[in-house]
Structure formats: C-alpha cells, structure tokens
Short mmCIF file of C-alpha atoms and ligand atoms in Angstrom, two decimals:
data_model
loop_
_atom_site.label_atom_id
_atom_site.label_comp_id
_atom_site.label_asym_id
_atom_site.label_seq_id
_atom_site.Cartn_x
_atom_site.Cartn_y
_atom_site.Cartn_z
CA MET A 194 -13.68 -8.89 -60.53
CA SER A 195 -13.26 -7.03 -57.31
CA GLU A 196 -15.43 -8.43 -54.01
CA ARG A 197 -14.04 -4.60 -52.37
CA LEU A 198 -17.20 -4.26 -50.91
CA GLY A 199 -17.77 -0.18 -51.34
CA THR A 200 -16.21 -0.14 -55.00
CA PRO A 201 -18.78 0.35 -58.26
CA GLU A 202 -18.41 -3.37 -58.50
CA ARG A 203 -19.11 -4.52 -55.53
CA PRO A 204 -20.89 -1.27 -53.29
CA LEU A 205 -21.40 -2.18 -50.06
CA ARG A 206 -25.68 -3.33 -49.92
CA VAL A 207 -27.31 -1.55 -47.16
CA ALA A 208 -30.84 -2.42 -46.49
CA ILE A 209 -32.81 0.26 -44.46
CA VAL A 210 -36.26 -0.95 -42.74
CA GLY A 211 -38.29 1.63 -42.12
CA ALA A 212 -39.11 4.40 -44.26
CA GLY A 213 -39.64 7.41 -41.32
CA PRO A 214 -37.17 10.09 -41.10
CA ALA A 215 -35.01 8.21 -38.85
CA GLY A 216 -34.51 5.72 -42.09
CA PHE A 217 -34.28 8.62 -44.31
CA TYR A 218 -31.75 10.87 -42.66
CA ALA A 219 -29.44 7.13 -42.57
CA ALA A 220 -29.48 7.32 -46.08
CA GLU A 221 -28.85 10.52 -46.98
CA ALA A 222 -25.43 10.03 -45.16
CA LEU A 223 -24.79 6.85 -46.95
CA LEU A 224 -25.16 9.02 -49.89
CA LYS A 225 -23.64 12.11 -48.82
CA GLN A 226 -20.20 10.38 -48.67
CA LYS A 227 -18.12 9.48 -51.41
CA ASP A 228 -15.77 6.75 -50.59
CA ILE A 229 -17.62 4.17 -51.02
CA ALA A 230 -20.48 3.30 -53.04
CA CYS A 231 -23.43 2.20 -52.03
CA ARG A 232 -27.35 0.63 -52.77
CA ILE A 233 -29.79 1.37 -50.63
CA ASP A 234 -33.38 -0.98 -50.46
CA PHE A 235 -36.03 0.29 -48.09
CA PHE A 236 -38.55 -1.92 -46.54
CA ASN A 237 -41.61 -0.48 -45.06
CA ARG A 238 -44.66 -2.10 -43.55
CA LEU A 239 -46.84 0.70 -45.13
CA PRO A 240 -47.50 1.33 -48.97
CA THR A 241 -46.64 4.67 -48.04
CA PRO A 242 -43.34 6.79 -46.88
CA TYR A 243 -42.60 9.02 -43.80
CA GLY A 244 -43.68 7.00 -41.38
CA LEU A 245 -44.40 10.14 -38.43
CA VAL A 246 -44.26 12.74 -41.01
CA ARG A 247 -47.49 11.08 -42.36
CA GLU A 248 -48.99 9.65 -39.01
CA GLY A 249 -47.92 11.54 -35.97
CA VAL A 250 -47.08 15.25 -36.58
CA ALA A 251 -50.12 17.05 -36.50
CA PRO A 252 -52.21 18.16 -39.52
CA ASP A 253 -52.47 21.71 -38.39
CA HIS A 254 -48.55 21.92 -38.57
CA GLN A 255 -48.26 21.26 -42.23
CA SER A 256 -45.39 23.10 -42.13
CA ILE A 257 -42.85 20.22 -40.52
CA LYS A 258 -44.96 17.77 -43.17
CA SER A 259 -42.35 19.78 -45.96
CA VAL A 260 -39.22 18.03 -44.37
CA THR A 261 -40.47 15.40 -47.45
CA ARG A 262 -39.27 17.20 -50.28
CA VAL A 263 -35.89 16.11 -48.68
CA TYR A 264 -36.91 12.68 -48.75
CA ASP A 265 -37.96 12.45 -51.94
CA LYS A 266 -35.11 13.54 -53.70
CA LEU A 267 -32.81 10.99 -51.36
CA ALA A 268 -35.69 8.40 -52.57
CA ALA A 269 -35.22 8.92 -56.00
CA ALA A 270 -31.06 8.81 -56.36
CA ALA A 271 -30.18 5.86 -58.86
CA ASN A 272 -28.70 3.51 -56.50
CA VAL A 273 -32.45 3.35 -54.22
CA ARG A 274 -35.28 1.54 -54.22
CA TYR A 275 -37.96 1.23 -51.58
CA PHE A 276 -40.05 -1.45 -50.93
CA GLY A 277 -43.63 -1.15 -49.74
CA ASN A 278 -45.99 -2.31 -48.08
CA VAL A 279 -43.79 -5.30 -47.01
CA THR A 280 -43.53 -6.68 -43.59
CA PHE A 281 -40.12 -7.46 -41.65
CA GLY A 282 -40.59 -11.05 -40.63
CA ARG A 283 -43.16 -11.76 -42.89
CA ASP A 284 -42.79 -11.22 -46.47
CA VAL A 285 -38.74 -10.35 -45.52
CA LEU A 286 -37.18 -12.03 -43.15
CA HIS A 287 -34.09 -11.17 -40.93
CA GLU A 288 -32.48 -14.28 -43.06
CA ASP A 289 -33.47 -13.01 -46.13
CA LEU A 290 -32.20 -9.69 -45.63
CA ARG A 291 -28.39 -11.37 -43.88
CA ARG A 292 -28.17 -13.13 -47.32
CA HIS A 293 -28.54 -10.25 -49.78
CA TYR A 294 -27.14 -7.12 -47.87
CA ASP A 295 -23.94 -6.64 -46.35
CA GLN A 296 -25.59 -4.15 -43.51
CA ILE A 297 -29.27 -3.60 -42.34
CA ILE A 298 -30.86 -0.67 -40.49
CA TYR A 299 -33.17 -1.00 -38.22
CA ALA A 300 -35.65 2.09 -38.29
CA VAL A 301 -38.40 1.18 -37.31
CA GLY A 302 -39.11 4.06 -34.25
CA ALA A 303 -41.44 2.96 -31.69
CA GLN A 304 -44.97 1.35 -32.55
CA SER A 305 -46.70 0.90 -29.11
CA ASP A 306 -47.46 3.38 -26.15
CA ARG A 307 -46.62 2.84 -22.39
CA LYS A 308 -49.15 1.95 -19.84
CA MET A 309 -49.92 4.31 -16.75
CA GLY A 310 -50.85 0.91 -14.71
CA ILE A 311 -53.42 2.18 -12.12
CA PRO A 312 -57.23 0.25 -12.41
CA GLY A 313 -59.26 1.06 -15.28
CA GLU A 314 -56.83 2.02 -17.16
CA ASP A 315 -59.29 -0.58 -20.13
CA LEU A 316 -62.39 0.65 -19.90
CA GLN A 317 -63.58 1.38 -22.79
CA GLY A 318 -62.82 5.43 -24.00
CA SER A 319 -59.22 4.94 -21.72
CA MET A 320 -56.45 4.71 -24.97
CA PRO A 321 -53.14 5.96 -25.84
CA ALA A 322 -53.04 8.84 -27.16
CA THR A 323 -50.53 7.46 -29.80
CA ILE A 324 -53.81 5.53 -31.78
CA PHE A 325 -55.74 8.43 -31.03
CA VAL A 326 -52.86 10.46 -33.06
CA GLY A 327 -52.67 7.78 -36.00
CA TRP A 328 -56.70 7.44 -36.08
CA TYR A 329 -57.15 11.41 -37.12
CA ASN A 330 -53.84 11.22 -39.35
CA GLY A 331 -55.05 8.19 -41.50
CA HIS A 332 -52.95 5.75 -40.15
CA PRO A 333 -54.57 1.99 -41.73
CA ASP A 334 -54.08 0.54 -38.28
CA TYR A 335 -56.13 2.92 -36.47
CA ARG A 336 -58.40 4.39 -38.92
CA ASP A 337 -61.54 2.32 -37.73
CA LEU A 338 -61.50 2.80 -34.02
CA PRO A 339 -64.66 3.70 -32.42
CA ILE A 340 -63.92 7.59 -31.20
CA ASP A 341 -66.96 8.48 -29.46
CA LEU A 342 -66.70 12.28 -28.54
CA SER A 343 -70.05 12.33 -27.60
CA CYS A 344 -69.13 13.26 -23.61
CA GLU A 345 -68.09 17.14 -22.38
CA ARG A 346 -64.60 16.18 -20.57
CA VAL A 347 -61.59 14.07 -21.89
CA LEU A 348 -58.67 14.19 -19.79
CA VAL A 349 -55.39 13.96 -21.47
CA VAL A 350 -52.33 12.36 -19.16
CA GLY A 351 -49.03 13.63 -19.98
CA ASN A 352 -47.12 16.94 -20.01
CA GLY A 353 -45.28 15.89 -23.73
CA ASN A 354 -46.06 17.29 -26.76
CA VAL A 355 -48.19 14.36 -27.83
CA ALA A 356 -50.14 15.57 -25.01
CA MET A 357 -50.49 18.85 -26.16
CA ASP A 358 -51.19 18.00 -29.97
CA VAL A 359 -54.24 15.91 -29.53
CA THR A 360 -55.49 18.54 -26.87
CA ARG A 361 -55.05 20.50 -29.58
CA ILE A 362 -57.13 18.95 -31.87
CA LEU A 363 -59.70 18.50 -29.50
CA VAL A 364 -60.74 21.55 -29.14
CA SER A 365 -59.83 23.24 -32.64
CA ASP A 366 -62.30 24.55 -34.70
CA PRO A 367 -63.18 21.23 -37.10
CA GLU A 368 -63.92 24.17 -39.24
CA GLU A 369 -59.98 24.87 -39.52
CA LEU A 370 -58.63 21.42 -39.36
CA ALA A 371 -61.05 20.70 -42.65
CA LYS A 372 -58.27 23.29 -44.52
CA THR A 373 -55.66 20.62 -43.43
CA ASP A 374 -54.67 16.52 -44.55
CA ILE A 375 -56.54 15.30 -41.53
CA ALA A 376 -58.35 12.30 -42.23
CA ASP A 377 -61.86 12.48 -43.00
CA HIS A 378 -63.69 9.76 -41.06
CA ALA A 379 -61.76 11.77 -38.14
CA LEU A 380 -63.03 15.50 -39.10
CA GLU A 381 -67.04 13.91 -39.73
CA VAL A 382 -66.15 12.56 -36.02
CA LEU A 383 -65.30 16.01 -34.68
CA ARG A 384 -67.68 18.14 -36.93
CA ALA A 385 -69.80 16.47 -34.85
CA SER A 386 -67.89 16.34 -30.85
CA LYS A 387 -69.54 17.40 -28.21
CA VAL A 388 -65.86 18.30 -25.95
CA ARG A 389 -66.21 20.88 -24.55
CA GLU A 390 -63.40 20.65 -22.29
CA VAL A 391 -59.76 19.16 -22.18
CA VAL A 392 -57.87 18.81 -18.56
CA MET A 393 -54.40 18.00 -19.59
CA LEU A 394 -53.03 16.18 -16.18
CA GLY A 395 -49.26 16.83 -15.03
CA ARG A 396 -47.91 14.74 -12.69
CA ARG A 397 -44.96 17.09 -12.03
CA GLY A 398 -44.75 21.37 -11.73
CA PRO A 399 -45.11 23.82 -14.70
CA ALA A 400 -41.28 23.96 -14.71
CA GLN A 401 -40.76 20.12 -14.83
CA ALA A 402 -43.10 20.22 -18.58
CA ALA A 403 -41.91 17.77 -21.54
CA PHE A 404 -43.35 20.51 -23.99
CA THR A 405 -41.82 23.45 -25.68
CA ASN A 406 -43.03 26.74 -26.05
CA PRO A 407 -44.21 27.34 -29.61
CA GLU A 408 -46.79 24.63 -28.42
CA LEU A 409 -47.90 26.38 -25.80
CA LYS A 410 -48.13 29.22 -27.05
CA GLU A 411 -50.32 27.95 -29.88
CA PHE A 412 -52.65 27.08 -27.04
CA GLY A 413 -53.18 30.71 -26.23
CA GLU A 414 -53.80 31.19 -30.21
CA LEU A 415 -56.87 29.22 -31.01
CA PRO A 416 -59.94 31.23 -31.00
CA GLY A 417 -62.65 30.17 -29.15
CA VAL A 418 -60.38 28.30 -26.50
CA ASP A 419 -59.70 29.53 -22.97
CA VAL A 420 -56.67 28.27 -21.70
CA ILE A 421 -57.01 27.30 -17.65
CA VAL A 422 -54.31 27.22 -15.22
CA ASP A 423 -54.51 27.68 -11.54
CA PRO A 424 -52.02 30.49 -9.77
CA ALA A 425 -51.97 27.92 -6.85
CA ASP A 426 -50.18 26.16 -9.19
CA LEU A 427 -47.29 27.67 -10.16
CA GLU A 428 -46.13 28.83 -6.82
CA LEU A 429 -43.25 27.29 -7.89
CA ASP A 430 -41.05 25.23 -4.88
CA PRO A 431 -37.66 26.70 -4.41
CA LEU A 432 -35.54 23.61 -6.59
CA SER A 433 -37.86 24.16 -9.48
CA GLU A 434 -37.90 27.95 -9.13
CA ALA A 435 -33.97 27.68 -8.99
CA SER A 436 -34.04 25.40 -12.50
CA LEU A 437 -35.69 28.29 -14.53
CA ALA A 438 -32.11 29.75 -14.54
CA GLU A 439 -30.52 27.07 -16.17
CA ASP A 440 -33.28 25.97 -18.06
CA LYS A 441 -34.67 28.47 -20.89
CA THR A 442 -37.88 26.60 -22.27
CA ALA A 443 -39.06 25.86 -18.39
CA ALA A 444 -38.88 29.99 -18.06
CA LYS A 445 -40.04 30.30 -21.22
CA ASN A 446 -43.34 27.81 -20.66
CA VAL A 447 -44.18 29.43 -16.53
CA GLU A 448 -43.88 33.06 -17.91
CA MET A 449 -47.13 31.96 -20.48
CA LEU A 450 -48.26 29.60 -18.60
CA ARG A 451 -48.70 32.88 -15.37
CA ALA A 452 -49.84 34.81 -18.41
CA TYR A 453 -52.80 32.41 -18.72
CA ALA A 454 -53.24 32.05 -15.26
CA ALA A 455 -53.60 35.96 -15.60
CA ARG A 456 -55.83 36.19 -18.29
CA GLY A 457 -58.47 33.56 -16.67
CA SER A 458 -61.96 32.92 -18.55
CA THR A 459 -63.14 34.78 -21.18
CA GLY A 460 -66.29 32.61 -20.71
CA ALA A 461 -65.21 31.03 -24.65
CA PRO A 462 -66.96 28.13 -26.01
CA ARG A 463 -64.18 25.54 -25.40
CA ARG A 464 -61.32 25.58 -22.51
CA ILE A 465 -58.15 23.65 -22.01
CA VAL A 466 -57.75 22.63 -18.39
CA MET A 467 -53.78 22.58 -17.33
CA ARG A 468 -53.00 20.81 -14.00
CA PHE A 469 -50.17 20.44 -12.19
CA LEU A 470 -48.50 18.47 -9.36
CA VAL A 471 -51.34 15.63 -9.93
CA SER A 472 -51.40 11.84 -11.61
CA PRO A 473 -54.20 9.60 -11.92
CA VAL A 474 -54.64 6.35 -9.56
CA GLU A 475 -58.02 4.83 -11.43
CA VAL A 476 -60.68 5.50 -14.39
CA ILE A 477 -63.71 5.02 -12.77
CA GLY A 478 -66.25 2.86 -15.59
CA LYS A 479 -69.75 2.90 -15.67
CA ASP A 480 -71.07 0.50 -17.48
CA GLY A 481 -68.33 -0.76 -19.21
CA ARG A 482 -67.20 2.57 -20.74
CA VAL A 483 -64.92 5.64 -18.59
CA ALA A 484 -67.00 7.86 -15.88
CA ALA A 485 -64.56 9.36 -14.27
CA VAL A 486 -61.25 9.78 -12.78
CA ARG A 487 -59.76 9.42 -9.45
CA ILE A 488 -56.68 11.59 -10.05
CA GLU A 489 -53.70 11.82 -6.49
CA ARG A 490 -52.37 15.50 -5.98
CA ASN A 491 -48.68 14.79 -5.20
CA GLN A 492 -45.52 16.53 -4.45
CA LEU A 493 -41.87 16.56 -5.68
CA PHE A 494 -39.14 15.29 -3.57
CA GLN A 495 -35.16 16.02 -4.57
CA ALA A 496 -34.42 12.34 -5.90
CA PRO A 497 -30.63 10.88 -5.66
CA ASP A 498 -29.69 12.04 -9.37
CA GLY A 499 -30.53 15.40 -8.24
CA SER A 500 -33.85 15.22 -10.79
CA LEU A 501 -37.35 16.46 -9.21
CA ARG A 502 -39.38 13.40 -9.21
CA PRO A 503 -43.74 13.35 -7.97
CA ARG A 504 -44.34 11.59 -4.98
CA GLY A 505 -48.36 11.19 -3.52
CA THR A 506 -49.47 12.79 -0.58
CA GLY A 507 -53.31 11.14 -0.34
CA VAL A 508 -54.92 14.35 -1.31
CA TYR A 509 -57.10 12.68 -3.97
CA GLU A 510 -60.30 14.35 -6.26
CA THR A 511 -62.25 12.80 -8.96
CA ILE A 512 -62.97 14.44 -11.97
CA GLU A 513 -65.53 13.11 -14.02
CA CYS A 514 -65.11 12.52 -17.99
CA GLY A 515 -66.27 10.45 -20.63
CA MET A 516 -62.58 9.96 -22.53
CA ILE A 517 -59.42 10.07 -21.08
CA LEU A 518 -55.97 9.53 -23.37
CA ARG A 519 -52.93 8.68 -21.72
CA SER A 520 -49.72 10.64 -23.75
CA VAL A 521 -46.90 8.73 -21.56
CA GLY A 522 -44.79 7.59 -24.11
CA TYR A 523 -44.23 5.78 -26.91
CA LYS A 524 -42.50 2.62 -27.17
CA GLY A 525 -40.60 0.12 -28.98
CA VAL A 526 -41.99 -3.44 -30.36
CA PRO A 527 -39.67 -6.23 -30.59
CA LEU A 528 -38.72 -7.10 -34.71
CA PRO A 529 -38.51 -11.28 -35.33
CA GLY A 530 -35.04 -12.38 -34.69
CA VAL A 531 -33.60 -8.87 -33.64
CA PRO A 532 -32.03 -8.09 -30.25
CA TYR A 533 -34.64 -6.30 -28.04
CA ASP A 534 -34.51 -4.49 -24.72
CA GLN A 535 -37.79 -4.98 -23.00
CA ALA A 536 -36.70 -2.15 -20.40
CA THR A 537 -36.13 0.49 -22.70
CA GLY A 538 -38.26 -0.91 -25.49
CA THR A 539 -35.10 -0.26 -27.85
CA ILE A 540 -33.01 -2.51 -29.86
CA PRO A 541 -29.81 -2.40 -27.94
CA ASN A 542 -27.12 -1.05 -29.03
CA ARG A 543 -23.98 1.06 -28.56
CA GLY A 544 -24.10 4.41 -30.65
CA GLY A 545 -25.53 2.75 -33.33
CA ARG A 546 -23.58 -0.78 -32.92
CA VAL A 547 -26.63 -3.56 -32.39
CA ILE A 548 -25.86 -5.32 -29.27
CA ASP A 549 -25.80 -9.10 -28.91
CA PRO A 550 -27.55 -9.03 -25.25
CA ALA A 551 -26.31 -12.76 -24.51
CA THR A 552 -22.74 -11.69 -25.17
CA GLY A 553 -22.81 -7.65 -24.82
CA GLU A 554 -20.41 -7.50 -28.05
CA PRO A 555 -21.71 -5.60 -31.38
CA VAL A 556 -24.04 -8.67 -34.37
CA PRO A 557 -21.59 -7.40 -36.73
CA GLY A 558 -23.82 -5.64 -39.35
CA GLU A 559 -26.35 -4.66 -38.24
CA TYR A 560 -27.42 -1.26 -37.32
CA VAL A 561 -30.03 1.11 -35.73
CA VAL A 562 -30.69 4.64 -35.76
CA GLY A 563 -34.36 7.09 -34.77
CA TRP A 564 -36.23 6.28 -31.82
CA ALA A 565 -35.68 2.40 -32.06
CA LYS A 566 -31.95 3.44 -30.87
CA ARG A 567 -32.02 6.19 -28.25
CA GLY A 568 -36.18 5.87 -27.35
CA PRO A 569 -39.01 7.86 -28.26
CA SER A 570 -37.33 11.64 -27.54
CA GLY A 571 -36.52 14.23 -30.26
CA VAL A 572 -38.13 16.13 -33.15
CA ILE A 573 -37.85 15.31 -36.81
CA GLY A 574 -34.51 17.33 -36.97
CA THR A 575 -32.77 15.12 -34.14
CA ASN A 576 -32.78 12.42 -36.26
CA LYS A 577 -30.23 13.49 -38.81
CA PRO A 578 -26.95 13.90 -36.43
CA ASP A 579 -28.58 10.95 -34.55
CA ALA A 580 -27.94 8.16 -37.78
CA ALA A 581 -25.13 10.11 -39.25
CA ALA A 582 -23.46 9.20 -35.93
CA THR A 583 -24.61 5.35 -36.76
CA VAL A 584 -23.46 5.85 -39.53
CA ALA A 585 -20.10 6.98 -39.31
CA LEU A 586 -19.75 3.58 -37.32
CA MET A 587 -20.92 1.67 -39.95
CA LEU A 588 -18.26 3.02 -42.85
CA GLU A 589 -15.97 2.53 -39.99
CA ASP A 590 -17.21 -1.27 -39.94
CA VAL A 591 -16.90 -2.09 -43.93
CA PRO A 592 -13.00 -3.40 -44.46
CA LEU A 593 -13.79 -5.89 -41.64
CA LEU A 594 -17.27 -6.89 -42.96
CA THR A 595 -17.73 -10.46 -44.17
CA PRO A 596 -19.52 -9.38 -47.63
CA ALA A 597 -23.14 -10.93 -47.94
CA PRO A 598 -23.61 -14.47 -50.08
CA GLY A 599 -26.69 -13.40 -51.66
CA ASP A 600 -26.87 -11.58 -55.38
CA GLY A 601 -28.94 -8.82 -53.80
CA ASP A 602 -31.87 -9.61 -56.24
CA ILE A 603 -34.38 -9.00 -53.26
CA GLU A 604 -37.20 -8.25 -55.88
CA SER A 605 -37.27 -12.00 -57.03
CA LEU A 606 -37.85 -13.26 -53.97
CA LEU A 607 -40.57 -11.06 -52.54
CA ARG A 608 -42.15 -11.73 -56.46
CA GLU A 609 -41.60 -15.19 -56.00
CA ARG A 610 -43.36 -15.06 -52.42
CA GLY A 611 -46.07 -13.39 -53.52
CA VAL A 612 -45.44 -10.26 -52.54
CA ASP A 613 -46.90 -7.03 -53.60
CA PHE A 614 -44.43 -4.37 -52.87
CA VAL A 615 -44.79 -1.01 -53.75
CA SER A 616 -42.20 1.23 -55.71
CA TYR A 617 -41.29 4.62 -54.95
CA GLU A 618 -43.10 5.35 -58.70
CA ASP A 619 -46.11 3.42 -56.94
CA TRP A 620 -46.21 6.06 -54.27
CA LYS A 621 -46.29 8.86 -56.17
CA THR A 622 -49.03 7.31 -58.38
CA LEU A 623 -50.65 7.33 -54.48
CA ASP A 624 -49.19 10.87 -53.89
CA THR A 625 -50.70 12.07 -56.98
CA HIS A 626 -54.32 11.03 -56.20
CA GLU A 627 -54.55 12.43 -52.77
CA THR A 628 -53.17 15.84 -53.53
CA SER A 629 -55.39 16.13 -55.96
CA ARG A 630 -58.33 15.41 -54.31
CA GLY A 631 -57.07 18.14 -51.79
CA ALA A 632 -56.77 20.42 -54.46
CA ALA A 633 -60.47 20.24 -55.03
CA GLN A 634 -60.74 21.07 -51.71
CA GLY A 635 -58.60 23.62 -51.01
CA ARG A 636 -56.71 20.94 -49.15
CA PRO A 637 -52.83 20.28 -49.44
CA ARG A 638 -54.06 15.95 -49.97
CA VAL A 639 -57.11 14.14 -49.01
CA LYS A 640 -55.55 10.90 -47.76
CA VAL A 641 -56.84 7.40 -48.81
CA THR A 642 -56.66 5.19 -45.15
CA ARG A 643 -56.95 1.86 -46.27
CA VAL A 644 -54.76 -0.22 -47.82
CA ASP A 645 -56.58 -2.32 -50.19
CA GLU A 646 -58.19 1.01 -51.46
CA MET A 647 -54.03 2.52 -51.68
CA MET A 648 -53.43 -0.64 -54.04
CA GLU A 649 -56.93 -0.60 -55.68
CA ILE A 650 -55.63 2.94 -57.18
CA ILE A 651 -51.52 1.83 -57.32
CA HIS A 652 -52.16 -1.15 -59.72
CA ALA A 653 -54.73 1.06 -61.55
CA GLY A 654 -51.72 3.52 -62.32
CA ARG A 655 -49.47 0.34 -63.34
CA GLN A 656 -52.13 0.21 -66.19
CA ARG A 657 -51.90 3.32 -67.84
P1 NAP B 890 -42.45 13.03 -23.93
O1 NAP B 890 -42.01 14.18 -24.32
O2 NAP B 890 -41.16 12.01 -23.38
O3 NAP B 890 -43.89 13.58 -23.13
C1 NAP B 890 -44.25 12.39 -22.09
C2 NAP B 890 -44.92 12.73 -20.83
O4 NAP B 890 -45.11 11.98 -20.38
C3 NAP B 890 -43.96 13.56 -19.78
O5 NAP B 890 -44.66 14.83 -19.63
C4 NAP B 890 -44.15 12.52 -18.11
O6 NAP B 890 -43.53 13.26 -16.79
C5 NAP B 890 -45.34 12.01 -18.37
N1 NAP B 890 -45.43 10.87 -18.09
C6 NAP B 890 -44.15 9.73 -18.61
N2 NAP B 890 -45.68 8.61 -17.28
C7 NAP B 890 -46.04 8.98 -16.70
C8 NAP B 890 -47.01 8.53 -15.60
N3 NAP B 890 -47.16 7.57 -15.54
N4 NAP B 890 -48.14 9.79 -15.34
C9 NAP B 890 -47.97 10.82 -15.52
N5 NAP B 890 -47.25 11.06 -17.05
C10 NAP B 890 -46.42 10.77 -16.47
O7 NAP B 890 -42.95 12.18 -25.28
P2 NAP B 890 -44.06 12.51 -26.29
O8 NAP B 890 -44.97 13.82 -25.76
O9 NAP B 890 -44.73 11.16 -26.66
O10 NAP B 890 -43.37 13.07 -26.88
C11 NAP B 890 -42.28 12.58 -27.71
C12 NAP B 890 -41.13 12.71 -29.03
O11 NAP B 890 -41.81 13.18 -29.77
C13 NAP B 890 -40.95 14.01 -27.74
O12 NAP B 890 -39.24 14.39 -27.89
C14 NAP B 890 -41.88 15.47 -27.89
O13 NAP B 890 -41.05 16.62 -28.44
C15 NAP B 890 -41.50 15.10 -29.66
N6 NAP B 890 -43.49 15.85 -30.22
C16 NAP B 890 -42.78 16.81 -30.68
C17 NAP B 890 -43.97 17.90 -31.34
C18 NAP B 890 -43.65 18.72 -31.79
O14 NAP B 890 -42.24 19.31 -32.32
N7 NAP B 890 -44.72 19.61 -32.43
C19 NAP B 890 -44.87 16.75 -31.51
C20 NAP B 890 -45.44 15.65 -31.08
C21 NAP B 890 -43.71 15.35 -30.46
P3 NAP B 890 -42.18 13.27 -16.05
O15 NAP B 890 -41.15 13.80 -16.92
O16 NAP B 890 -43.12 13.24 -15.05
O17 NAP B 890 -41.85 11.77 -16.89
#
C-alpha cells in the first residue's frame, strides 16, 4: 500500500474546525482540485451548521441565506463527514486532531466582541450588538438574554453593517419580521417593544462610515420609520470631501444621507437618528440600569498614515436612553493549544499558514481561514477567495508533510468518550423539522433554539 499522501489508498486527511462559511469554502476548494485525494471531517460546536449564515445574517436578509444550498452539496460528498455538537478543546482535543489528521484548518470565526473601554459599559442594558444579534437569530448561547425593550430610546454605537442590522431590527414592524426565521422569543419581545427611536453614533464622519449602500438604502424604505440626519453633519471637511472622489461607496452613502437630511421628519411613529462625529464617553446608570449616555463631539485629524481619525473636542452632551448596544467589531477567542494573537484577536498566520509566535515559523499542518485568519471584515462571499488562498498553500505543503500516525477513526474516539455527535443526516432531520414548522406559518423556518431540544428531535429522527 502506498503511504504517499493524497492518493486514493492514503487520502490526505483534513479536519476543519468550524462549519461556517469559511470552513465550507475551504472544503469546496479542497474538493474542487483533482490532484490530491482527500477526506474532510468537520467539527462544529453547535449541532447546527452554517455559522454566521444561521446566527449572524439578519432574518430580514433571507436571500443571503440561500448560500446554504451550496454548503449542503459539499457536505453530501462521499469523502466529507460532519461532527456537530462537538466542542474543540473538550470533546476533541488539539492532540487528537494532530494524531488523526494530516492537516487542520481553523475556521472558527470571531466569537467575542470589542469593548468601548468607558465607565458604565457593564451596566444592565449595555451590551455588545453581537449577542443581541445572536439573541434574535436564536443562537442557543444567547436565547435566554434578558432583553428589555420597555424604553423609548436605544443607542447603537458604531457605523458598520452590524450596527445597521440591529438598528433596523429594533425599528422594523414586528409583523414583517414575523414572516422571517427570526427566533420566536425575540419576536415576542419585539412585538411588545416600546422603542420608538434608535440613535446611531458614528465616531467619524459620514464619509468614513463602514456601512454599505444597500443597508443605508434599506433604512429609507422601512415603513413607519423616519431617518433623521442633521444637515450640519453633512458639511464635510475638505479632506473628507476629497476622499469621495476615490471611494464610490462613501460618495453614494453621503448622497443618500443628504437625501434623508432633506426629507427630514414626516412624523412617522418610529425614527432612526444618525449622528456623526460623536463618541460615548460614559454610560450613566440609575438603579444599576442604563439611564443615559454622555457623548463627546469629535473632530477629524489626519494621522501619519493619511487616514482621518477622530479626536475629542471637549464638548459634551447627555442623551437619555434605556439601552446601549456597542457595535464596534467582533473579536476572536483563543482555542486551547492553538496560537492566538491577543492584539488582533486572530490566529497568527502568514497567508493562512498558522505561525508559532515563539519562533515565527509555520506550525506544520495547521491552517486558518475566514475571520480567525484576517479579522472580522468582509461579507460571506469574501471567505471564498480567502479560503481558496489558504487551501492553495495547504496543497503546496503536502509533499513536505509527515503523515498523521493515527488511522483517522475519530468516530470511535468520540463514541468512546460518550460524545453525542450530530451527523449531517441528523442535521437534516432538524432542518426538516424547522422548515415544516415554518411552512405551517408561512415562514422559511421556525428555529429550535435550545441544544437539548435539538438533540431530542435528532434522537427521535434516529429511531425512525
Ligand atoms: P465594521 O464594518 O468593522 O464596523 C465597525 C464600526 O465600529 C466602524 O464604524 C468603526 O468606526 C466603529 N468603531 C470601532 N471602534 C469604535 C469605538 N471605540 N467607538 C465608536 N465606534 C467604533 O464591523 P461590523 O459592523 O461588526 O461588521 C463586520 C463585518 O461584517 C463587516 O465587514 C461588515 O460589512 C460585515 N457585515 C455585512 C453585512 C451585510 O452585508 N449586510 C451585515 C453585517 C455585517 P471606525 O471606522 O471609526 O473605526
């Protein structure tokens, strides 16, 4: 028998940790090439696959979720297995994967968030937008968050697309959301919501906003919602004005914001107020809960790298609110046994090859894709070329690899450890359950949001 890696007799064994878009696109790149025979095993913490497509993409953006059809096709390949409900570092260890696989790909995304670093940030009612997103999307970790929408005004800090998503969900007509796969517990709270105004705070100007044109356009199309922008915020400094010639997205954003400013208030029942050049400096509490936020007016200055950065002017204002969501970026969390860069929140790497920070040398056989590789930027599709670039390096490295000593029979190991892992077939049982519950209500699906309930449905499916 040939021991040459990548032959039908001894296929290259690849473990992918994380079954979100980046992981699936890595699998796609491996399956597409014809030179090296491979076998791929996914390990995913939740029973459900798709990562941010299920738990991040806003429920009113259903069309984006159709990419899962591509992932399902990949998962159906004879040389691909899925082990869901398996936590890396607990159910399966770094050394297990090293023993059984020739190459490991980390596709774990960015599971945490950045903080603002201001007093009062941990008061009740102040939280990261990322967990609010998890809550309305039915992520089991966040489904029991005590979300209180009994206040009239919410502040959202940040000018990225996540800030746009949470703002839109907070002012949307719940009956429109009821047609989507939004989690039932969130729908119930949103139906009773007293929130009438969401104020978005951008620390820089409208020309530096990170949100994109379709998301800003959607604001103007929400029924019953006014978009309020102060025309004074749209009087750009000369450097911002000049930057618009180079940046079509920013130019279009500014054009749309000017149209919103011109339209002003129509007396709609709900409002989005977009403020620019302001930073929160303190969250003020009353009886342990958020009551107001003190903000400081900023001005822009040109940093040595040429970018325009914000600087406080010493002019302050206080805005009353009952909740503040910080949407200032996701951040990775370290995996046991895997290098981690605290500063960037990513796995240190060169083009996708994991680097040992002590030596600066690649860790043989270990790779990274997606947000864990490049940080939390880009849309779902950005992960496709990103993963393909990592896979190209993996294939280049194959001739230099020492084959994994184990026989790759991870399934027996998981069974011995009593891990109740979920196969793709099991996931399809749950998927069918969710979509049929959804069909009965004219919705794409009704999500099951507790792991124990997911497992009950899966166990019942195995009996049939
Ligand atoms: P993002 O696009 O990087 O935006 C982060 C925002 O936070 C920026 O406006 C940033 O301002 C601001 N910020 C950072 N630190 C701050 C601070 N201390 N105080 C105030 N503001 C601060 O990140 P994201 O919104 O989390 O989105 C992550 C990625 O997912 C992005 O690539 C996004 O486009 C993508 N995404 C796409 C969609 C979609 O396609 N619909 C939906 C959701 C997310 P500065 O620019 O001044 O740093």
